[in-house]
């Protein structure tokens, strides 16, 4: 029994020697599966994602729908401006536009470590909704 364990240990090598092989095999299997799925999609096969009723609602990640992950429009539309300022009303009041702008700009101001680009988009959204947008 002890001799067979020694033979097995010699065949497998040091205790950690198998992990790179296992990880490499899993990586190759994932690449092969992805290539197969892409080839099937190109040939016209339609895939439906299964519904997952037991999955938790991911809260903050729920807003990352495919339609919400697009770039900015040029020029900015009113709908995009309302989305940037997180305004739900069809015709928001000037005070609610200014308040939403102020809150977002305080949180994203470049002097406080925020992005200059994001701050410019927040300003552009306010100008668009208040009618001060110079075309």
C-alpha atoms as a printed R data frame, in Angstrom:
    type eleno elety resid chain resno       x      y       z
1   ATOM     1    CA   UNK     A     1   0.000  0.000   0.000
2   ATOM     2    CA   UNK     A     2   2.838  2.389   0.876
3   ATOM     3    CA   UNK     A     3   4.705  1.414  -2.291
4   ATOM     4    CA   UNK     A     4   1.649  2.155  -4.467
5   ATOM     5    CA   UNK     A     5   1.288  5.611  -2.874
6   ATOM     6    CA   UNK     A     6   4.968  6.314  -3.597
7   ATOM     7    CA   UNK     A     7   4.536  5.218  -7.237
8   ATOM     8    CA   UNK     A     8   1.435  7.422  -7.559
9   ATOM     9    CA   UNK     A     9   3.249 10.434  -6.076
10  ATOM    10    CA   UNK     A    10   6.142  9.978  -8.513
11  ATOM    11    CA   UNK     A    11   3.734  9.752 -11.458
12  ATOM    12    CA   UNK     A    12   1.882 12.933 -10.468
13  ATOM    13    CA   UNK     A    13   4.957 14.948  -9.502
14  ATOM    14    CA   UNK     A    14   5.031 17.530  -6.679
15  ATOM    15    CA   UNK     A    15   1.677 18.279  -4.981
16  ATOM    16    CA   UNK     A    16   1.100 21.606  -6.812
17  ATOM    17    CA   UNK     A    17   2.256 20.449 -10.258
18  ATOM    18    CA   UNK     A    18  -1.236 19.500 -11.513
19  ATOM    19    CA   UNK     A    19  -2.921 22.896 -11.022
20  ATOM    20    CA   UNK     A    20  -1.355 24.602 -14.062
21  ATOM    21    CA   UNK     A    21  -2.464 21.675 -16.228
22  ATOM    22    CA   UNK     A    22  -6.007 21.783 -14.822
23  ATOM    23    CA   UNK     A    23  -6.252 25.562 -15.276
24  ATOM    24    CA   UNK     A    24  -4.878 25.337 -18.816
25  ATOM    25    CA   UNK     A    25  -7.358 22.590 -19.666
26  ATOM    26    CA   UNK     A    26 -10.267 24.637 -18.345
27  ATOM    27    CA   UNK     A    27  -9.103 27.657 -20.327
28  ATOM    28    CA   UNK     A    28  -8.868 25.646 -23.540
29  ATOM    29    CA   UNK     A    29 -12.312 24.147 -22.914
30  ATOM    30    CA   UNK     A    30 -13.801 27.635 -22.403
31  ATOM    31    CA   UNK     A    31 -12.210 28.921 -25.622
32  ATOM    32    CA   UNK     A    32 -13.491 25.899 -27.554
33  ATOM    33    CA   UNK     A    33 -17.005 26.370 -26.154
34  ATOM    34    CA   UNK     A    34 -17.002 30.068 -27.051
35  ATOM    35    CA   UNK     A    35 -15.770 29.354 -30.571
36  ATOM    36    CA   UNK     A    36 -18.438 26.697 -30.998
37  ATOM    37    CA   UNK     A    37 -21.203 29.019 -29.799
38  ATOM    38    CA   UNK     A    38 -20.047 31.816 -32.095
39  ATOM    39    CA   UNK     A    39 -19.899 29.450 -35.082
40  ATOM    40    CA   UNK     A    40 -23.415 28.227 -34.306
41  ATOM    41    CA   UNK     A    41 -24.704 31.813 -34.066
42  ATOM    42    CA   UNK     A    42 -23.092 32.684 -37.418
43  ATOM    43    CA   UNK     A    43 -24.813 29.706 -39.004
44  ATOM    44    CA   UNK     A    44 -28.191 31.040 -37.840
45  ATOM    45    CA   UNK     A    45 -28.854 29.092 -34.644
46  ATOM    46    CA   UNK     A    46 -30.811 31.190 -32.137
47  ATOM    47    CA   UNK     A    47 -30.033 30.838 -28.432
48  ATOM    48    CA   UNK     A    48 -32.475 31.780 -25.691
49  ATOM    49    CA   UNK     A    49 -31.127 32.570 -22.277
50  ATOM    50    CA   UNK     A    50 -32.882 30.447 -19.645
51  ATOM    51    CA   UNK     A    51 -34.966 32.291 -17.101
52  ATOM    52    CA   UNK     A    52 -33.454 32.148 -13.661
53  ATOM    53    CA   UNK     A    53 -36.318 32.656 -11.198
54  ATOM    54    CA   UNK     A    54 -34.190 31.815  -8.169
55  ATOM    55    CA   UNK     A    55 -31.524 34.406  -8.996
56  ATOM    56    CA   UNK     A    56 -31.335 37.450  -6.705
57  ATOM    57    CA   UNK     A    57 -32.072 40.959  -7.936
58  ATOM    58    CA   UNK     A    58 -28.643 42.547  -8.309
59  ATOM    59    CA   UNK     A    59 -29.809 46.056  -7.411
60  ATOM    60    CA   UNK     A    60 -27.071 48.376  -8.653
61  ATOM    61    CA   UNK     A    61 -26.236 46.091 -11.573
62  ATOM    62    CA   UNK     A    62 -29.890 45.889 -12.666
63  ATOM    63    CA   UNK     A    63 -29.463 49.230 -14.486
64  ATOM    64    CA   UNK     A    64 -26.799 47.769 -16.765
65  ATOM    65    CA   UNK     A    65 -29.192 46.695 -19.488
66  ATOM    66    CA   UNK     A    66 -27.879 46.497 -23.017
67  ATOM    67    CA   UNK     A    67 -29.773 49.639 -24.067
68  ATOM    68    CA   UNK     A    68 -28.290 51.620 -21.158
69  ATOM    69    CA   UNK     A    69 -24.685 50.785 -22.079
70  ATOM    70    CA   UNK     A    70 -24.509 52.923 -25.190
71  ATOM    71    CA   UNK     A    71 -22.367 55.985 -25.806
72  ATOM    72    CA   UNK     A    72 -23.557 59.573 -25.730
73  ATOM    73    CA   UNK     A    73 -25.559 61.028 -28.591
74  ATOM    74    CA   UNK     A    74 -24.350 64.052 -30.501
75  ATOM    75    CA   UNK     A    75 -26.043 66.447 -30.145
76  ATOM    76    CA   UNK     A    76 -27.559 65.459 -26.796
77  ATOM    77    CA   UNK     A    77 -31.305 64.807 -26.889
78  ATOM    78    CA   UNK     A    78 -33.779 65.821 -24.171
79  ATOM    79    CA   UNK     A    79 -34.354 62.157 -23.326
80  ATOM    80    CA   UNK     A    80 -30.623 61.595 -22.855
81  ATOM    81    CA   UNK     A    81 -30.333 64.783 -20.764
82  ATOM    82    CA   UNK     A    82 -33.157 63.582 -18.482
83  ATOM    83    CA   UNK     A    83 -31.471 60.181 -18.199
84  ATOM    84    CA   UNK     A    84 -28.130 61.759 -17.249
85  ATOM    85    CA   UNK     A    85 -29.767 63.917 -14.562
86  ATOM    86    CA   UNK     A    86 -31.929 60.950 -13.469
87  ATOM    87    CA   UNK     A    87 -35.175 62.869 -13.981
88  ATOM    88    CA   UNK     A    88 -38.307 60.764 -14.522
89  ATOM    89    CA   UNK     A    89 -40.893 63.489 -15.248
90  ATOM    90    CA   UNK     A    90 -41.840 64.206 -18.873
91  ATOM    91    CA   UNK     A    91 -41.369 67.964 -18.385
92  ATOM    92    CA   UNK     A    92 -39.307 68.501 -15.236
93  ATOM    93    CA   UNK     A    93 -39.516 71.858 -13.451
94  ATOM    94    CA   UNK     A    94 -36.536 74.204 -13.649
95  ATOM    95    CA   UNK     A    95 -35.958 73.860  -9.918
96  ATOM    96    CA   UNK     A    96 -35.816 70.045 -10.094
97  ATOM    97    CA   UNK     A    97 -33.385 70.277 -13.051
98  ATOM    98    CA   UNK     A    98 -31.130 72.666 -11.122
99  ATOM    99    CA   UNK     A    99 -31.315 70.543  -7.947
100 ATOM   100    CA   UNK     A   100 -30.479 67.291  -9.814
101 ATOM   101    CA   UNK     A   101 -27.618 69.094 -11.593
102 ATOM   102    CA   UNK     A   102 -26.250 70.467  -8.329
103 ATOM   103    CA   UNK     A   103 -26.345 67.067  -6.563
104 ATOM   104    CA   UNK     A   104 -24.629 65.275  -9.444
105 ATOM   105    CA   UNK     A   105 -22.012 67.960  -9.927
106 ATOM   106    CA   UNK     A   106 -21.139 68.033  -6.213
107 ATOM   107    CA   UNK     A   107 -20.643 64.251  -6.329
108 ATOM   108    CA   UNK     A   108 -18.663 64.296  -9.608
109 ATOM   109    CA   UNK     A   109 -16.769 67.596  -9.526
110 ATOM   110    CA   UNK     A   110 -13.265 67.421 -11.074
111 ATOM   111    CA   UNK     A   111 -11.777 69.354  -8.126
112 ATOM   112    CA   UNK     A   112 -12.986 66.553  -5.840
113 ATOM   113    CA   UNK     A   113 -11.556 63.744  -7.967
114 ATOM   114    CA   UNK     A   114 -14.419 63.431 -10.446
115 ATOM   115    CA   UNK     A   115 -14.135 63.185 -14.199
116 ATOM   116    CA   UNK     A   116 -14.000 66.355 -16.304
117 ATOM   117    CA   UNK     A   117 -15.864 64.520 -19.067
118 ATOM   118    CA   UNK     A   118 -18.687 63.434 -16.754
119 ATOM   119    CA   UNK     A   119 -18.955 66.954 -15.322
120 ATOM   120    CA   UNK     A   120 -19.183 68.405 -18.842
121 ATOM   121    CA   UNK     A   121 -21.976 65.947 -19.705
122 ATOM   122    CA   UNK     A   122 -23.867 66.888 -16.521
123 ATOM   123    CA   UNK     A   123 -23.541 70.575 -17.446
124 ATOM   124    CA   UNK     A   124 -24.598 69.882 -21.032
125 ATOM   125    CA   UNK     A   125 -27.668 67.997 -19.808
126 ATOM   126    CA   UNK     A   126 -28.719 70.920 -17.600
127 ATOM   127    CA   UNK     A   127 -28.217 73.416 -20.420
128 ATOM   128    CA   UNK     A   128 -30.187 71.211 -22.800
129 ATOM   129    CA   UNK     A   129 -33.165 70.877 -20.443
130 ATOM   130    CA   UNK     A   130 -33.198 74.562 -19.476
131 ATOM   131    CA   UNK     A   131 -33.080 75.626 -23.118
132 ATOM   132    CA   UNK     A   132 -29.687 77.332 -22.901
133 ATOM   133    CA   UNK     A   133 -28.053 74.974 -25.382
134 ATOM   134    CA   UNK     A   134 -26.261 76.952 -28.087
135 ATOM   135    CA   UNK     A   135 -26.229 74.920 -31.298
